[in-house]
JSON list of C-alpha atoms in Angstrom, two decimals:
[
{"chain": "P", "resi": 1, "resn": "MET", "atom": "CA", "xyz": [0.00, 0.00, 0.00]},
{"chain": "P", "resi": 2, "resn": "ARG", "atom": "CA", "xyz": [2.81, 2.40, 0.83]},
{"chain": "P", "resi": 3, "resn": "ARG", "atom": "CA", "xyz": [4.50, 1.69, -2.49]},
{"chain": "P", "resi": 4, "resn": "TRP", "atom": "CA", "xyz": [1.35, 2.64, -4.40]},
{"chain": "P", "resi": 5, "resn": "LEU", "atom": "CA", "xyz": [0.97, 5.87, -2.47]},
{"chain": "P", "resi": 6, "resn": "LEU", "atom": "CA", "xyz": [4.63, 6.74, -3.05]},
{"chain": "P", "resi": 7, "resn": "LEU", "atom": "CA", "xyz": [4.33, 5.90, -6.74]},
{"chain": "P", "resi": 8, "resn": "ALA", "atom": "CA", "xyz": [1.16, 7.99, -7.05]},
{"chain": "P", "resi": 9, "resn": "ALA", "atom": "CA", "xyz": [2.76, 10.95, -5.25]},
{"chain": "P", "resi": 10, "resn": "LEU", "atom": "CA", "xyz": [5.86, 10.81, -7.46]},
{"chain": "P", "resi": 11, "resn": "SER", "atom": "CA", "xyz": [3.81, 10.56, -10.65]},
{"chain": "P", "resi": 12, "resn": "LEU", "atom": "CA", "xyz": [1.67, 13.56, -9.62]},
{"chain": "P", "resi": 13, "resn": "LEU", "atom": "CA", "xyz": [4.81, 15.52, -8.83]},
{"chain": "P", "resi": 14, "resn": "CYS", "atom": "CA", "xyz": [6.27, 14.59, -12.21]},
{"chain": "P", "resi": 15, "resn": "LEU", "atom": "CA", "xyz": [3.10, 15.59, -14.03]},
{"chain": "P", "resi": 16, "resn": "THR", "atom": "CA", "xyz": [2.94, 18.97, -12.34]},
{"chain": "P", "resi": 17, "resn": "GLN", "atom": "CA", "xyz": [6.60, 19.67, -13.12]},
{"chain": "P", "resi": 18, "resn": "CYS", "atom": "CA", "xyz": [6.24, 18.60, -16.75]},
{"chain": "P", "resi": 19, "resn": "ARG", "atom": "CA", "xyz": [3.29, 20.92, -17.31]},
{"chain": "P", "resi": 20, "resn": "SER", "atom": "CA", "xyz": [5.10, 23.97, -15.92]},
{"chain": "P", "resi": 21, "resn": "VAL", "atom": "CA", "xyz": [7.97, 23.70, -18.40]},
{"chain": "P", "resi": 22, "resn": "ASP", "atom": "CA", "xyz": [7.59, 26.07, -21.35]},
{"chain": "P", "resi": 23, "resn": "LYS", "atom": "CA", "xyz": [7.55, 24.19, -24.60]},
{"chain": "P", "resi": 24, "resn": "PRO", "atom": "CA", "xyz": [9.02, 25.84, -27.71]},
{"chain": "P", "resi": 25, "resn": "ALA", "atom": "CA", "xyz": [6.61, 26.95, -30.39]},
{"chain": "P", "resi": 26, "resn": "MET", "atom": "CA", "xyz": [6.19, 24.31, -33.04]},
{"chain": "P", "resi": 27, "resn": "ASP", "atom": "CA", "xyz": [4.98, 26.69, -35.77]},
{"chain": "P", "resi": 28, "resn": "THR", "atom": "CA", "xyz": [8.48, 27.89, -36.71]},
{"chain": "P", "resi": 29, "resn": "ALA", "atom": "CA", "xyz": [10.24, 25.50, -39.02]},
{"chain": "P", "resi": 30, "resn": "ALA", "atom": "CA", "xyz": [14.00, 25.39, -38.64]},
{"chain": "P", "resi": 31, "resn": "THR", "atom": "CA", "xyz": [15.85, 25.13, -41.91]},
{"chain": "P", "resi": 32, "resn": "PRO", "atom": "CA", "xyz": [18.68, 22.64, -41.69]},
{"chain": "P", "resi": 33, "resn": "THR", "atom": "CA", "xyz": [22.10, 23.91, -42.68]},
{"chain": "P", "resi": 34, "resn": "MET", "atom": "CA", "xyz": [24.87, 21.65, -43.81]},
{"chain": "P", "resi": 35, "resn": "THR", "atom": "CA", "xyz": [28.26, 22.13, -42.19]},
{"chain": "P", "resi": 36, "resn": "VAL", "atom": "CA", "xyz": [31.34, 20.56, -43.70]},
{"chain": "P", "resi": 37, "resn": "THR", "atom": "CA", "xyz": [33.66, 19.04, -41.14]},
{"chain": "P", "resi": 38, "resn": "PRO", "atom": "CA", "xyz": [37.28, 18.87, -42.30]},
{"chain": "P", "resi": 39, "resn": "GLU", "atom": "CA", "xyz": [39.17, 15.64, -41.99]},
{"chain": "P", "resi": 40, "resn": "VAL", "atom": "CA", "xyz": [42.18, 15.33, -39.73]},
{"chain": "P", "resi": 41, "resn": "GLY", "atom": "CA", "xyz": [45.06, 17.39, -41.09]},
{"chain": "P", "resi": 42, "resn": "VAL", "atom": "CA", "xyz": [42.86, 19.63, -43.25]},
{"chain": "P", "resi": 43, "resn": "ALA", "atom": "CA", "xyz": [42.76, 23.30, -42.35]},
{"chain": "P", "resi": 44, "resn": "PHE", "atom": "CA", "xyz": [40.31, 25.97, -43.45]},
{"chain": "P", "resi": 45, "resn": "VAL", "atom": "CA", "xyz": [41.85, 28.60, -45.72]},
{"chain": "P", "resi": 46, "resn": "THR", "atom": "CA", "xyz": [40.40, 32.08, -45.90]},
{"chain": "P", "resi": 47, "resn": "VAL", "atom": "CA", "xyz": [41.17, 34.28, -48.87]},
{"chain": "P", "resi": 48, "resn": "ALA", "atom": "CA", "xyz": [42.36, 37.75, -47.94]},
{"chain": "P", "resi": 49, "resn": "PRO", "atom": "CA", "xyz": [40.41, 40.61, -49.46]},
{"chain": "P", "resi": 50, "resn": "PRO", "atom": "CA", "xyz": [42.22, 42.54, -52.19]},
{"chain": "P", "resi": 51, "resn": "THR", "atom": "CA", "xyz": [44.28, 45.47, -50.96]},
{"chain": "P", "resi": 52, "resn": "ALA", "atom": "CA", "xyz": [45.54, 48.62, -52.63]},
{"chain": "P", "resi": 53, "resn": "VAL", "atom": "CA", "xyz": [48.80, 48.27, -54.53]},
{"chain": "P", "resi": 54, "resn": "PHE", "atom": "CA", "xyz": [51.61, 50.52, -53.32]},
{"chain": "P", "resi": 55, "resn": "VAL", "atom": "CA", "xyz": [54.07, 51.53, -56.02]},
{"chain": "P", "resi": 56, "resn": "GLN", "atom": "CA", "xyz": [57.49, 52.50, -54.76]},
{"chain": "P", "resi": 57, "resn": "THR", "atom": "CA", "xyz": [58.79, 55.37, -56.88]},
{"chain": "P", "resi": 58, "resn": "THR", "atom": "CA", "xyz": [62.25, 55.80, -55.37]},
{"chain": "P", "resi": 59, "resn": "PRO", "atom": "CA", "xyz": [64.28, 52.76, -54.50]},
{"chain": "P", "resi": 60, "resn": "SER", "atom": "CA", "xyz": [65.38, 52.45, -50.94]},
{"chain": "P", "resi": 61, "resn": "PRO", "atom": "CA", "xyz": [69.13, 52.44, -50.45]},
{"chain": "P", "resi": 62, "resn": "LEU", "atom": "CA", "xyz": [70.70, 49.06, -50.08]},
{"chain": "P", "resi": 63, "resn": "PRO", "atom": "CA", "xyz": [72.35, 48.34, -46.78]},
{"chain": "P", "resi": 64, "resn": "THR", "atom": "CA", "xyz": [76.09, 48.79, -47.04]},
{"chain": "P", "resi": 65, "resn": "ALA", "atom": "CA", "xyz": [78.83, 47.75, -44.72]},
{"chain": "P", "resi": 66, "resn": "THR", "atom": "CA", "xyz": [80.08, 50.50, -42.46]},
{"chain": "P", "resi": 67, "resn": "ALA", "atom": "CA", "xyz": [83.47, 50.60, -40.84]},
{"chain": "P", "resi": 68, "resn": "THR", "atom": "CA", "xyz": [83.31, 49.96, -37.15]},
{"chain": "P", "resi": 69, "resn": "PRO", "atom": "CA", "xyz": [85.17, 52.76, -35.41]},
{"chain": "P", "resi": 70, "resn": "SER", "atom": "CA", "xyz": [87.98, 51.62, -33.21]},
{"chain": "P", "resi": 71, "resn": "PRO", "atom": "CA", "xyz": [87.89, 52.85, -29.64]},
{"chain": "P", "resi": 72, "resn": "THR", "atom": "CA", "xyz": [90.09, 55.87, -29.07]},
{"chain": "P", "resi": 73, "resn": "PRO", "atom": "CA", "xyz": [92.09, 55.61, -25.89]},
{"chain": "P", "resi": 74, "resn": "ILE", "atom": "CA", "xyz": [91.80, 58.52, -23.50]},
{"chain": "P", "resi": 75, "resn": "VAL", "atom": "CA", "xyz": [95.22, 59.84, -22.58]},
{"chain": "P", "resi": 76, "resn": "TYR", "atom": "CA", "xyz": [95.67, 62.04, -19.54]},
{"chain": "P", "resi": 77, "resn": "THR", "atom": "CA", "xyz": [98.81, 64.04, -19.03]},
{"chain": "P", "resi": 78, "resn": "ILE", "atom": "CA", "xyz": [99.65, 63.71, -15.40]},
{"chain": "P", "resi": 79, "resn": "ALA", "atom": "CA", "xyz": [102.16, 65.93, -13.70]},
{"chain": "P", "resi": 80, "resn": "SER", "atom": "CA", "xyz": [103.61, 65.29, -10.29]},
{"chain": "P", "resi": 81, "resn": "GLY", "atom": "CA", "xyz": [101.36, 66.53, -7.52]},
{"chain": "P", "resi": 82, "resn": "ASP", "atom": "CA", "xyz": [98.10, 66.17, -9.49]},
{"chain": "P", "resi": 83, "resn": "THR", "atom": "CA", "xyz": [95.10, 64.79, -7.61]},
{"chain": "P", "resi": 84, "resn": "LEU", "atom": "CA", "xyz": [92.04, 62.94, -8.81]},
{"chain": "P", "resi": 85, "resn": "LEU", "atom": "CA", "xyz": [89.99, 66.10, -8.36]},
{"chain": "P", "resi": 86, "resn": "ALA", "atom": "CA", "xyz": [92.32, 67.94, -10.69]},
{"chain": "P", "resi": 87, "resn": "LEU", "atom": "CA", "xyz": [91.96, 65.21, -13.31]},
{"chain": "P", "resi": 88, "resn": "ALA", "atom": "CA", "xyz": [88.18, 65.29, -13.17]}
]
């Protein structure tokens, strides 16, 4: 007897919950769209839109080798009795 009451209570609960759920409108027909799935190793390629062509009127100078300057040693003439403050 308890099982039947429990089953009846659960079925009533289920029915009340099922009725409160909003169902989607059936009058709109969805049009199916076909989507191509690429195989493994196949990538989608998008074509870039055409861009304006830039015409270079003057050629840019070619890079040329420049001589690396050698470091010039700094030579201080030191007289006897000079201090570091005098050198600076």
